[in-house]
């Protein structure tokens, strides 16, 4: 049916089918951005607590002159990228194992993978406190086995904790994305590579990795965005290091009632994340595999 | 290619390259390969022929190293392959679906194995030579999905021969192609095999293809070898009714042995008592089958007729016409240049030198 005239005088083609998609994109993406841009140049009457339409550079000037905002933006980019990196390194072996597992194991794998996602963030955060605290599971174990003499302090409320939990929280998304991609890689290609002299690791780097880059890319984009925007985990588990750009924006919108500055900071954070994501995407498409897999539809 | 200038004299009797003994493999409760002994001489074109599901692919996969036999051994150049991973076996495979790397160009596909070996000063030369040998020299920049089926097949062959394996395994490499292209590529493959002098083990379920290509044909039935011989022997002296039936074109007439000598037998059949060549090991009283091919039967000249039947079909095949005749409820075929009309009756003689008595397949 696609591409054939539905009624005379009006041919419904592929291009027309894109109209609803375009509308969703405009409404879902452009409008919120526009609102932020407009708010960022408004003024606030801090006595009456009202937002007043204006064309003021005040918020942007504050943003550029406050060094700590840029530190927070940098932290968001780094923790997003770090989570993307750690989850892809850990995610690959898990995803490949799932892809080659027998069918009933795949079902078990899916459940194990998804359960943490459904338990809710707060529950997981308190669970981590129980595991990592001074009198937590790990320290008790280390002390009982006489591996350490006093509890390890850096397990909880440090940047390490944040990195660990962000990796754990986001691992399922990465595994799912790579797994779907790995399922579509023809097993015979791996055999062909082995047949031609590739050891298992050669076959991974020369065949599996290139052909699963679309999944890797999807996982990287998702995990990067989720981890960079994460607020609860760093603030409840990261201790004094747990301040985030998101929490700052929340604070500015709420307690401080500085909507223009909050909007400007949100836009700056968005720009930084977007540019990083573009850079990541550019790196990933350098792999020949991504182009071949995506380009196959045009054959 | 180092052995290219040394043409094979009699490939079937060349020194032994691969020896498999007692190979067995089952998947769950299904027995895929049920005890196979296989000798592959050097430089020979050996074909595994048999219906779908008879275990041909499984044997190739055990030789290539993708499956571990449940029992039995494989020696290549007198070295056991047991525990040797696929990448360390001097064996390459042309896969049934070609399995070209979709993300690599034709050139990079062919160069794959040489690049894995590290520095190869002659890489470009060797890749070009391999591509030229399959007439794909101009397609180096293409991606696999930009090629036709026949071209993909050629690339798969170039990729598999570039590292000069001791043995090339080909799993139904032409089955996805149309008839005309198959014919072309059969000639090319046979030619390439002669020039390179590499031993080929070729899998097919197409008996015409097997006859066109092979020095040795191994006919398989339900995970076992039914017969292993040169094409002429397979055709004229089928080891049992399975082989005779699978090769096609033959009528198997039920027969009872009434006298037997080494290589000969006298049998009683609905067509009369006949003495002809026979498989060894038949004993008086055995149930057997008389293999009657179109060339084993002819229209009777003068008063020599021993049989008469009714013409039920006639199939024009260009140079000759295949006539189907029913004689005493048995359907026989014969070739004729002046076909009689359907429905008429015809007098026939059997030609005992062209008949063969074989045993019933298990
Ligand atoms: N991976 C497998 N799992 C289960 N059964 C298999 C597998 N591979 C082959 N078989 C079975 O083993 C038998 C032989 O298969 P195969 O060697 O592929 O036959 P062929 O190549 O002659 O068609 C078939 O009955 C097939 O169903
Ligand atoms: Mg097969």
Tab-separated table of C-alpha atoms in Angstrom, chain B residues 60-250:
chain	number	residue	atom	x	y	z
B	60	UNK	CA	32.581	-31.071	6.992
B	61	UNK	CA	32.101	-29.263	10.284
B	62	UNK	CA	34.030	-31.948	12.154
B	63	UNK	CA	36.887	-31.692	9.636
B	64	UNK	CA	36.870	-27.883	9.878
B	65	UNK	CA	36.817	-28.024	13.682
B	66	UNK	CA	33.392	-26.521	14.404
B	67	UNK	CA	32.027	-29.745	15.854
B	68	UNK	CA	33.790	-32.250	18.089
B	69	UNK	CA	33.143	-35.869	17.094
B	70	UNK	CA	31.490	-37.988	19.790
B	71	UNK	CA	33.809	-40.794	18.713
B	72	UNK	CA	36.460	-41.425	16.112
B	73	UNK	CA	39.549	-39.632	14.916
B	74	UNK	CA	40.636	-37.398	12.076
B	75	UNK	CA	44.238	-37.384	10.893
B	76	UNK	CA	45.495	-34.725	8.487
B	77	UNK	CA	48.996	-35.317	7.123
B	78	UNK	CA	49.178	-38.050	9.771
B	79	UNK	CA	48.640	-35.503	12.565
B	80	UNK	CA	45.603	-35.840	14.814
B	81	UNK	CA	43.231	-32.889	14.592
B	82	UNK	CA	41.719	-33.722	17.955
B	83	UNK	CA	41.667	-30.586	20.113
B	84	UNK	CA	43.050	-28.377	17.334
B	85	UNK	CA	40.838	-25.265	17.033
B	86	UNK	CA	39.532	-24.256	13.564
B	87	UNK	CA	42.002	-21.390	13.211
B	88	UNK	CA	44.977	-23.731	13.528
B	89	UNK	CA	43.795	-26.330	10.984
B	90	UNK	CA	45.278	-26.040	7.475
B	91	UNK	CA	41.739	-26.316	6.149
B	92	UNK	CA	39.455	-23.620	4.755
B	93	UNK	CA	35.747	-23.652	4.071
B	94	UNK	CA	33.440	-22.215	1.436
B	95	UNK	CA	30.199	-21.942	3.389
B	96	UNK	CA	26.801	-22.842	1.999
B	97	UNK	CA	25.570	-19.262	2.420
B	98	UNK	CA	29.073	-17.886	1.636
B	99	UNK	CA	29.257	-16.062	5.010
B	100	UNK	CA	31.065	-13.074	3.503
B	101	UNK	CA	31.774	-10.338	6.048
B	102	UNK	CA	29.097	-7.739	5.239
B	103	UNK	CA	31.134	-4.857	6.664
B	104	UNK	CA	34.237	-5.552	4.588
B	105	UNK	CA	34.847	-4.918	0.907
B	106	UNK	CA	35.541	-7.822	-1.431
B	107	UNK	CA	39.244	-6.988	-1.204
B	108	UNK	CA	39.224	-6.923	2.605
B	109	UNK	CA	37.217	-10.148	2.750
B	110	UNK	CA	39.834	-11.885	0.625
B	111	UNK	CA	42.732	-10.325	2.541
B	112	UNK	CA	41.239	-11.366	5.907
B	113	UNK	CA	43.294	-14.480	6.553
B	114	UNK	CA	46.603	-12.997	5.363
B	115	UNK	CA	46.179	-9.910	7.564
B	116	UNK	CA	45.656	-12.116	10.604
B	117	UNK	CA	49.051	-13.644	10.034
B	118	UNK	CA	50.679	-10.245	10.502
B	119	UNK	CA	53.174	-8.710	8.114
B	120	UNK	CA	52.677	-10.074	4.612
B	121	UNK	CA	54.862	-8.175	2.123
B	122	UNK	CA	53.066	-9.675	-0.876
B	123	UNK	CA	49.579	-9.033	0.457
B	124	UNK	CA	48.352	-6.854	-2.385
B	125	UNK	CA	49.809	-9.181	-5.004
B	126	UNK	CA	48.309	-12.269	-3.476
B	127	UNK	CA	44.868	-10.718	-2.991
B	128	UNK	CA	44.818	-9.565	-6.612
B	129	UNK	CA	45.945	-12.969	-7.821
B	130	UNK	CA	43.243	-14.708	-5.793
B	131	UNK	CA	40.588	-12.306	-7.103
B	132	UNK	CA	41.814	-12.737	-10.681
B	133	UNK	CA	41.713	-16.511	-10.356
B	134	UNK	CA	37.945	-16.277	-9.803
B	135	UNK	CA	37.463	-13.462	-12.351
B	136	UNK	CA	36.601	-10.917	-9.682
B	137	UNK	CA	39.617	-8.629	-10.147
B	138	UNK	CA	37.459	-5.585	-10.895
B	139	UNK	CA	35.171	-5.928	-7.897
B	140	UNK	CA	37.633	-5.376	-5.050
B	141	UNK	CA	35.941	-2.179	-3.851
B	142	UNK	CA	32.416	-3.560	-3.686
B	143	UNK	CA	30.653	-4.605	-0.515
B	144	UNK	CA	29.166	-8.119	-0.501
B	145	UNK	CA	25.564	-6.895	-0.731
B	146	UNK	CA	26.434	-5.179	-3.999
B	147	UNK	CA	27.259	-8.511	-5.672
B	148	UNK	CA	25.113	-11.165	-7.367
B	149	UNK	CA	24.910	-14.650	-5.881
B	150	UNK	CA	27.425	-16.048	-8.354
B	151	UNK	CA	29.867	-13.228	-7.649
B	152	UNK	CA	29.536	-13.729	-3.896
B	153	UNK	CA	30.285	-17.406	-4.409
B	154	UNK	CA	33.464	-16.534	-6.320
B	155	UNK	CA	34.602	-14.178	-3.565
B	156	UNK	CA	33.976	-16.878	-0.966
B	157	UNK	CA	36.213	-19.219	-2.981
B	158	UNK	CA	38.947	-16.596	-3.383
B	159	UNK	CA	38.843	-15.879	0.344
B	160	UNK	CA	39.160	-19.566	1.170
B	161	UNK	CA	42.040	-20.406	-1.196
B	162	UNK	CA	44.272	-17.385	-0.630
B	163	UNK	CA	45.987	-18.914	2.397
B	164	UNK	CA	46.752	-22.064	0.356
B	165	UNK	CA	45.062	-24.596	2.629
B	166	UNK	CA	45.922	-28.288	2.424
B	167	UNK	CA	42.234	-29.035	2.060
B	168	UNK	CA	39.298	-26.950	0.870
B	169	UNK	CA	35.821	-27.812	2.127
B	170	UNK	CA	32.840	-26.652	0.063
B	171	UNK	CA	29.314	-27.035	1.450
B	172	UNK	CA	26.775	-26.973	-1.389
B	173	UNK	CA	28.439	-23.839	-2.750
B	174	UNK	CA	26.273	-23.671	-5.865
B	175	UNK	CA	22.896	-24.695	-4.463
B	176	UNK	CA	21.582	-21.122	-4.209
B	177	UNK	CA	22.278	-20.317	-7.859
B	178	UNK	CA	20.232	-20.777	-10.998
B	179	UNK	CA	20.942	-23.660	-13.320
B	180	UNK	CA	22.936	-21.767	-15.913
B	181	UNK	CA	25.166	-20.052	-13.376
B	182	UNK	CA	25.683	-23.408	-11.661
B	183	UNK	CA	26.932	-24.913	-14.893
B	184	UNK	CA	29.422	-22.071	-15.400
B	185	UNK	CA	30.734	-22.187	-11.884
B	186	UNK	CA	31.074	-25.980	-11.893
B	187	UNK	CA	33.501	-25.692	-14.778
B	188	UNK	CA	35.360	-22.850	-13.062
B	189	UNK	CA	35.631	-24.731	-9.783
B	190	UNK	CA	36.903	-27.901	-11.419
B	191	UNK	CA	39.396	-25.865	-13.403
B	192	UNK	CA	40.594	-24.007	-10.323
B	193	UNK	CA	40.968	-27.236	-8.385
B	194	UNK	CA	43.166	-28.730	-11.124
B	195	UNK	CA	45.306	-25.607	-11.362
B	196	UNK	CA	45.822	-25.222	-7.604
B	197	UNK	CA	46.225	-28.910	-6.904
B	198	UNK	CA	44.457	-28.425	-3.555
B	199	UNK	CA	42.313	-31.335	-2.373
B	200	UNK	CA	38.617	-30.406	-2.417
B	201	UNK	CA	35.906	-32.027	-0.334
B	202	UNK	CA	32.681	-30.952	-1.943
B	203	UNK	CA	29.212	-31.463	-0.525
B	204	UNK	CA	26.137	-31.658	-2.718
B	205	UNK	CA	22.765	-33.368	-2.956
B	206	UNK	CA	22.789	-33.018	-6.754
B	207	UNK	CA	24.039	-36.183	-8.437
B	208	UNK	CA	24.632	-34.465	-11.792
B	209	UNK	CA	26.915	-31.972	-10.074
B	210	UNK	CA	28.757	-34.797	-8.343
B	211	UNK	CA	29.293	-36.616	-11.640
B	212	UNK	CA	30.441	-33.436	-13.394
B	213	UNK	CA	33.074	-32.557	-10.808
B	214	UNK	CA	34.384	-35.506	-8.877
B	215	UNK	CA	37.337	-37.843	-8.927
B	216	UNK	CA	35.759	-39.730	-6.055
B	217	UNK	CA	32.119	-39.782	-4.981
B	218	UNK	CA	31.099	-40.771	-1.465
B	219	UNK	CA	27.379	-41.550	-1.402
B	220	UNK	CA	25.866	-41.126	2.035
B	221	UNK	CA	22.672	-42.480	3.527
B	222	UNK	CA	21.422	-41.695	7.059
B	223	UNK	CA	24.802	-40.831	8.516
B	224	UNK	CA	26.658	-43.737	6.890
B	225	UNK	CA	28.658	-44.202	3.723
B	226	UNK	CA	26.661	-46.253	1.237
B	227	UNK	CA	29.382	-46.343	-1.414
B	228	UNK	CA	32.704	-44.710	-2.157
B	229	UNK	CA	34.028	-44.964	-5.707
B	230	UNK	CA	34.783	-43.119	-8.917
B	231	UNK	CA	31.746	-41.708	-10.770
B	232	UNK	CA	31.627	-44.461	-13.417
B	233	UNK	CA	31.566	-47.203	-10.788
B	234	UNK	CA	28.882	-45.401	-8.787
B	235	UNK	CA	26.797	-45.181	-11.928
B	236	UNK	CA	27.315	-48.632	-13.368
B	237	UNK	CA	27.868	-50.714	-10.233
B	238	UNK	CA	25.766	-49.140	-7.450
B	239	UNK	CA	26.525	-50.853	-4.139
B	240	UNK	CA	22.879	-51.061	-3.111
B	241	UNK	CA	19.385	-49.981	-4.085
B	242	UNK	CA	19.739	-46.687	-2.178
B	243	UNK	CA	22.681	-45.631	-4.343
B	244	UNK	CA	21.018	-46.832	-7.551
B	245	UNK	CA	17.812	-45.008	-6.674
B	246	UNK	CA	19.535	-41.810	-5.556
B	247	UNK	CA	21.655	-41.590	-8.695
B	248	UNK	CA	18.363	-41.690	-10.542
B	249	UNK	CA	17.171	-42.767	-13.948
B	250	UNK	CA	17.097	-46.430	-12.966
